[in-house]
Structures are given as structure tokens and as C-alpha cells.
Coordinates of N, CA and C in Angstrom, one line a residue:
X272 N 72.9 115.3 109.8 CA 72.0 113.6 109.8 C 71.0 113.4 109.2
X273 N 70.5 112.5 108.5 CA 69.6 112.0 108.5 C 68.4 111.4 109.3
X274 N 67.3 111.8 108.9 CA 66.4 111.5 110.2 C 66.4 109.9 109.6
X275 N 65.9 109.3 110.5 CA 65.2 107.9 110.5 C 64.7 107.0 109.4
X276 N 63.6 107.8 108.8 CA 62.7 108.1 107.8 C 63.3 108.0 106.5
X277 N 64.3 109.2 106.4 CA 65.0 110.2 105.8 C 66.0 108.7 105.1
X278 N 67.2 107.8 106.0 CA 67.9 106.7 106.3 C 67.1 105.8 105.8
X279 N 65.8 105.4 105.7 CA 65.5 104.3 105.6 C 64.8 104.1 104.2
X280 N 64.2 105.6 103.2 CA 63.8 105.4 102.4 C 64.9 105.9 101.3
X281 N 66.2 106.3 101.9 CA 67.5 106.1 101.6 C 67.5 104.2 100.6
X282 N 67.5 103.7 102.3 CA 67.8 102.6 102.5 C 67.5 101.4 101.0
X283 N 65.8 101.7 101.2 CA 65.1 101.7 100.5 C 65.5 101.9 99.4
X284 N 65.5 102.7 98.7 CA 66.4 103.2 96.9 C 67.7 102.7 96.7
X285 N 68.6 102.9 97.3 CA 69.0 102.2 97.2 C 69.2 100.4 97.1
X286 N 68.9 99.9 98.3 CA 69.1 98.5 98.3 C 68.0 97.8 97.5
X287 N 66.3 98.5 96.6 CA 65.7 97.3 96.5 C 65.6 97.8 95.5
X288 N 65.7 99.3 95.2 CA 64.8 100.1 93.6 C 66.5 100.0 92.3
X289 N 67.0 100.8 92.6 CA 68.5 101.0 92.0 C 69.4 99.9 91.6
X290 N 69.8 98.7 93.0 CA 70.5 97.1 93.1 C 69.4 96.6 92.0
X291 N 68.2 96.7 92.0 CA 67.1 95.7 91.1 C 67.3 96.9 89.3
X292 N 67.7 97.7 89.0 CA 67.9 98.7 88.1 C 68.5 98.7 87.4
X293 N 70.0 98.8 88.5 CA 71.2 98.6 87.7 C 72.4 97.6 88.3
X294 N 71.6 96.2 88.3 CA 72.3 95.1 89.3 C 73.8 94.7 88.6
X295 N 74.5 95.6 87.6 CA 75.3 95.1 87.0 C 76.4 96.8 87.5
X296 N 76.5 97.4 88.4 CA 76.7 97.9 89.2 C 77.3 98.7 90.9
X297 N 77.8 99.5 91.1 CA 77.4 99.5 92.5 C 76.9 100.7 92.8
X298 N 76.2 100.3 94.0 CA 74.9 101.2 94.8 C 75.4 101.7 96.1
X299 N 77.1 101.6 96.5 CA 76.9 102.0 98.0 C 78.6 102.2 97.8
X300 N 78.9 103.5 98.5 CA 80.2 103.3 98.6 C 81.3 102.6 99.1
X301 N 82.5 102.6 99.5 CA 83.1 101.7 99.6 C 84.1 101.4 101.4
X302 N 82.7 102.5 102.1 CA 82.5 102.7 103.5 C 81.6 101.4 103.7
X303 N 80.9 101.2 102.4 CA 79.5 100.1 102.9 C 80.1 99.0 102.4
X304 N 80.7 98.4 101.7 CA 80.6 97.4 100.8 C 81.9 96.5 101.7
X305 N 81.3 94.7 101.5 CA 81.7 93.9 102.2 C 81.9 92.6 100.6
X306 N 82.8 92.3 100.6 CA 82.9 91.2 100.2 C 83.5 89.9 100.0
X307 N 83.2 88.7 99.3 CA 83.2 87.5 99.0 C 85.1 87.8 99.1
X308 N 86.2 86.9 100.0 CA 87.8 87.1 99.7 C 88.1 86.0 98.2
X309 N 86.9 85.4 98.0 CA 88.0 84.6 96.7 C 86.9 85.5 95.2
X310 N 85.9 86.4 95.5 CA 85.2 87.4 94.3 C 86.6 88.4 94.7
X311 N 86.8 89.3 95.4 CA 87.7 90.3 95.4 C 89.4 90.1 95.4
X312 N 89.6 88.4 95.4 CA 91.3 88.3 95.4 C 90.6 88.4 94.0
X313 N 90.5 87.6 93.4 CA 90.3 87.2 91.6 C 90.1 88.2 90.9
X314 N 89.3 89.5 91.6 CA 89.4 90.9 90.8 C 90.5 91.5 91.3
X315 N 91.7 91.4 92.0 CA 92.3 92.0 91.7 C 92.8 93.2 92.8
X316 N 91.5 92.8 93.7 CA 91.7 93.8 94.9 C 91.9 95.0 94.9
X317 N 91.5 96.1 95.9 CA 92.0 97.5 95.9 C 93.3 97.7 95.5
X318 N 93.5 98.1 94.3 CA 95.3 98.0 94.4 C 95.5 99.7 93.7
X319 N 96.6 100.1 93.7 CA 96.3 101.6 92.8 C 96.8 101.0 91.7
X320 N 97.7 99.7 91.2 CA 98.1 99.6 89.9 C 96.7 99.8 89.0
X321 N 95.6 99.3 89.5 CA 94.0 99.0 88.8 C 94.0 100.2 88.1
X322 N 93.4 101.3 89.8 CA 92.3 102.4 89.4 C 93.0 103.4 91.1
X323 N 94.4 104.2 90.1 CA 95.0 105.0 91.1 C 93.7 106.5 91.2
X324 N 92.3 106.7 91.1 CA 91.9 107.4 91.1 C 90.3 107.4 92.1
X325 N 90.1 108.8 92.5 CA 88.9 108.4 93.2 C 88.2 107.8 92.5
X326 N 86.4 107.3 93.4 CA 86.0 106.6 92.6 C 86.2 104.9 92.8
X327 N 87.2 104.6 93.6 CA 87.9 103.3 93.7 C 86.9 102.0 93.7
X328 N 85.9 102.2 94.8 CA 84.9 102.0 95.1 C 83.8 101.3 93.4
X329 N 83.6 102.0 93.0 CA 83.0 102.0 92.0 C 84.0 101.1 90.9
X330 N 85.0 101.4 90.4 CA 85.9 100.7 89.8 C 86.1 98.6 90.1
X331 N 86.3 99.3 91.9 CA 86.4 97.6 92.2 C 85.0 96.4 91.8
X332 N 84.1 97.6 91.9 CA 83.0 96.6 92.0 C 82.5 96.2 90.5
X333 N 83.0 97.0 89.3 CA 82.9 96.2 88.2 C 84.0 95.3 87.9
X334 N 85.1 95.5 88.8 CA 85.6 94.1 88.6 C 85.4 92.7 89.5
X335 N 84.7 93.1 90.5 CA 83.7 91.8 91.3 C 82.9 91.3 90.8
X336 N 82.1 92.6 90.0 CA 81.1 92.0 89.1 C 81.8 91.0 88.2
X337 N 82.3 90.9 87.5 CA 82.9 89.5 86.8 C 82.5 88.7 87.3
X338 N 83.3 88.8 88.8 CA 83.2 87.1 89.5 C 81.5 86.5 89.9
X339 N 80.4 87.6 89.7 CA 79.1 87.0 89.9 C 78.1 88.4 90.5
X340 N 77.4 88.5 90.8 CA 76.7 89.2 91.8 C 76.6 89.9 93.6
X341 N 75.7 91.0 92.7 CA 75.9 92.1 94.0 C 74.8 91.4 95.3
X342 N 74.8 91.8 96.0 CA 73.7 91.5 96.7 C 73.6 93.1 98.0
X343 N 72.2 93.6 98.0 CA 72.6 94.7 99.1 C 71.1 94.1 99.9
X344 N 71.9 94.0 101.2 CA 70.7 93.7 101.8 C 69.7 94.6 102.5
X345 N 69.2 94.8 103.0 CA 68.2 96.2 103.0 C 68.7 96.7 104.7
X346 N 69.2 95.6 106.0 CA 69.5 95.8 106.7 C 70.8 96.2 106.8
X347 N 71.9 96.3 105.9 CA 73.3 96.7 106.3 C 72.9 98.0 105.2
X348 N 73.6 98.7 106.4 CA 73.7 100.3 106.2 C 74.6 101.0 106.5
X349 N 75.4 102.1 106.3 CA 76.3 102.6 106.4 C 76.9 104.1 106.3
X350 N 76.8 105.1 106.2 CA 76.8 106.2 106.2 C 77.9 107.1 106.7
X351 N 78.7 107.5 105.5 CA 80.5 108.2 105.6 C 80.4 109.7 106.3
X352 N 81.2 109.5 107.5 CA 80.7 110.8 108.0 C 81.0 112.0 107.2
X353 N 80.1 113.3 108.1 CA 79.8 114.3 107.0 C 80.8 115.0 107.5
X354 N 82.0 114.9 107.9 CA 82.4 115.8 108.5 C 83.2 116.6 106.3
X355 N 83.2 115.6 105.3 CA 83.5 115.9 103.8 C 82.6 117.1 103.1
X356 N 82.5 118.5 103.5 CA 81.2 119.5 103.0 C 82.3 119.5 101.4
X357 N 82.6 119.5 101.0 CA 83.5 120.6 99.3 C 83.9 118.8 99.0
X358 N 82.9 118.5 98.4 CA 83.1 117.0 97.9 C 83.4 117.3 95.7
X359 N 84.1 118.5 96.0 CA 84.0 118.5 93.9 C 85.2 117.7 93.8
X360 N 86.4 117.4 94.6 CA 87.8 116.9 94.3 C 87.5 115.5 94.0
X361 N 86.7 115.2 94.9 CA 86.1 113.7 95.3 C 85.1 112.8 94.4
X362 N 84.4 113.9 93.8 CA 83.5 113.4 93.0 C 83.2 113.1 91.8
X363 N 82.3 112.7 91.3 CA 82.3 112.7 89.5 C 81.2 113.9 89.4
X364 N 81.0 114.0 88.0 CA 80.4 115.3 87.2 C 79.2 114.2 87.3
X365 N 78.1 115.0 87.2 CA 76.6 115.3 86.6 C 76.5 114.0 85.3
X366 N 77.4 114.6 84.5 CA 77.5 113.7 83.3 C 78.4 112.6 83.2
X367 N 79.8 112.5 83.6 CA 80.5 111.1 84.2 C 79.0 110.1 85.1
X368 N 78.7 110.7 85.7 CA 77.4 109.7 86.5 C 76.2 109.0 85.4
X369 N 76.0 110.0 84.6 CA 74.3 109.7 83.9 C 75.3 108.9 82.9
X370 N 76.6 108.7 82.0 CA 77.4 108.1 81.0 C 77.4 106.7 81.9
X371 N 77.7 106.7 83.2 CA 78.3 105.3 83.8 C 76.5 104.3 84.0
X372 N 75.9 105.3 84.2 CA 74.7 104.8 84.5 C 74.2 103.6 83.5
X373 N 74.1 104.7 82.1 CA 73.8 104.1 80.9 C 75.2 103.6 80.2
X374 N 75.8 102.6 80.7 CA 77.1 102.0 79.9 C 76.9 100.6 80.9
X375 N 76.5 100.0 80.0 CA 76.4 98.1 79.8 C 77.5 97.8 80.6
X376 N 77.1 96.8 81.4 CA 79.3 96.1 81.8 C 79.7 95.8 81.6
X377 N 79.6 95.5 80.3 CA 80.5 94.8 79.1 C 81.3 96.1 78.8
X378 N 80.9 97.1 78.5 CA 81.5 98.3 78.4 C 82.2 99.4 79.6
X379 N 82.1 98.7 80.5 CA 82.6 99.3 81.7 C 84.4 100.1 81.9
X380 N 84.7 98.5 81.3 CA 85.9 98.9 81.3 C 87.0 99.8 80.4
X381 N 85.7 100.0 79.1 CA 86.3 101.0 78.2 C 85.6 102.9 79.3
X382 N 84.6 102.4 80.1 CA 84.4 104.0 80.7 C 85.1 104.1 81.7
X383 N 85.7 103.4 82.8 CA 87.1 103.8 83.6 C 87.7 104.0 82.9
X384 N 88.4 103.5 82.3 CA 89.8 103.3 81.6 C 90.0 104.1 80.6
X385 N 89.4 104.3 80.1 CA 89.6 105.4 78.9 C 88.7 106.3 78.6
X386 N 87.1 106.3 79.4 CA 86.6 107.8 79.3 C 87.0 108.2 80.4
X387 N 86.7 108.1 81.6 CA 87.0 108.1 83.4 C 88.4 108.6 83.3
X388 N 89.3 107.5 83.3 CA 90.3 107.9 83.7 C 91.1 109.0 83.1
X389 N 91.1 109.3 82.3 CA 91.7 110.5 81.5 C 91.2 111.7 82.4
X390 N 89.9 112.2 82.3 CA 89.7 112.9 83.0 C 89.7 112.9 84.6
X391 N 89.8 112.3 84.9 CA 90.3 112.5 87.0 C 91.4 112.4 86.5
X392 N 92.3 112.1 85.3 CA 93.6 112.7 85.5 C 93.8 114.4 85.6
X393 N 93.1 114.4 84.9 CA 93.4 115.6 84.4 C 93.0 116.9 85.5
X394 N 91.5 116.0 86.3 CA 91.4 116.8 87.8 C 92.3 116.4 88.7
X395 N 93.5 116.0 88.7 CA 94.6 115.2 89.5 C 93.5 114.9 91.1
X396 N 92.3 113.8 90.3 CA 91.7 113.4 91.1 C 92.1 112.1 91.7
X397 N 93.2 111.8 92.3 CA 93.8 110.5 92.5 C 92.7 109.9 94.3
X398 N 93.3 108.6 94.2 CA 92.1 108.7 95.6 C 93.2 109.0 96.4
X399 N 94.6 109.6 96.1 CA 95.0 110.4 97.2 C 94.3 111.3 97.9
X400 N 93.5 112.2 97.3 CA 92.6 113.4 97.4 C 91.4 113.1 98.7
X401 N 91.7 111.6 98.7 CA 90.2 111.0 99.6 C 91.1 111.8 101.0
X402 N 92.2 111.3 101.3 CA 93.3 111.5 102.2 C 93.2 112.9 102.8
X403 N 92.5 113.6 102.0 CA 92.5 115.8 102.2 C 91.4 115.9 103.1
X404 N 91.9 116.5 104.5 CA 91.3 117.1 105.4 C 90.9 118.5 105.5
X405 N 89.8 118.7 104.6 CA 89.7 120.1 104.3 C 88.8 120.4 105.2
X406 N 88.6 119.8 106.3 CA 87.9 120.4 107.5 C 88.6 120.7 108.6
X407 N 89.7 120.5 108.6 CA 91.2 120.8 109.1 C 91.1 121.2 109.3
X408 N 91.7 123.0 110.0 CA 92.8 123.7 110.0 C 94.0 123.4 109.5
X409 N 94.7 124.0 108.1 CA 96.3 124.1 107.9 C 97.2 123.9 109.2
X410 N 97.7 123.0 109.1 CA 99.0 122.7 110.1 C 100.1 123.3 110.2

């Protein structure tokens, strides 16, 4: 569990620095996203038909950001459960993350659907991988 100071540093980095450097990208996981209903509906919502892979939070933000801007209030901070120690099945590679940050918002449709989707499909990294509970013994 992060210390209070470590959590504040991370919150400052994401809410104040990263969001200003890359305003047309997401800087929080799906566990910490809230949306205006009109923007989420206009973007097509969370839907398997739009994006059946992990990183759905980033892909939905690509579509939602077409409706307006993202705001990261410094006092809103969510942390996912630390139970998932092995994140290999639900993560993107360093190269994929770097390309994401270097891709302008106007080209992110290409990035997600032409570049990243085939890579995640080859790794069988569907959103269902997020339901796997590797921290529990097999039943």
C-alpha cells in the first residue's frame, strides 16, 4: 500500500503534470473514471463491440475526448486493489505505451484499432482477462 506522501506525489504527477502534457489521453484506470452521461452515451459507452480487449479505459477515453475535454480533480483519487500481482495478461508493453503517448489524438483511432488491437488479440488479452483471479487457488 502506498504511503500518504507517495499517493500525493502520484496524484500530483497524474492530475497536474501528465494531464497537462497529454491532455487528449487518459491518466487514470477505469476504476477512477467518471463521465458526463451525455459524453459517454455519445461515445458509444463501454461496449464489447467497440473494444473487446484490456485497456478499455484508454480506448473509451479516446472516444469520450472527441466529445470534450478531460478534467482530473486533484482531490479525486482512486487506487485499484493490489491483489493482481501478475499483470502481464492485462498490460500493454513499454513500446505500446510509448507509441500511445507519442500518437496525436487525431491518430489514436489508428493506434487502437489498427495497431494495438491485433497485438492484444494475438496475446488473447481480451477484457475477460481482467476477470481472472490469479491470486485465488484453483477451484
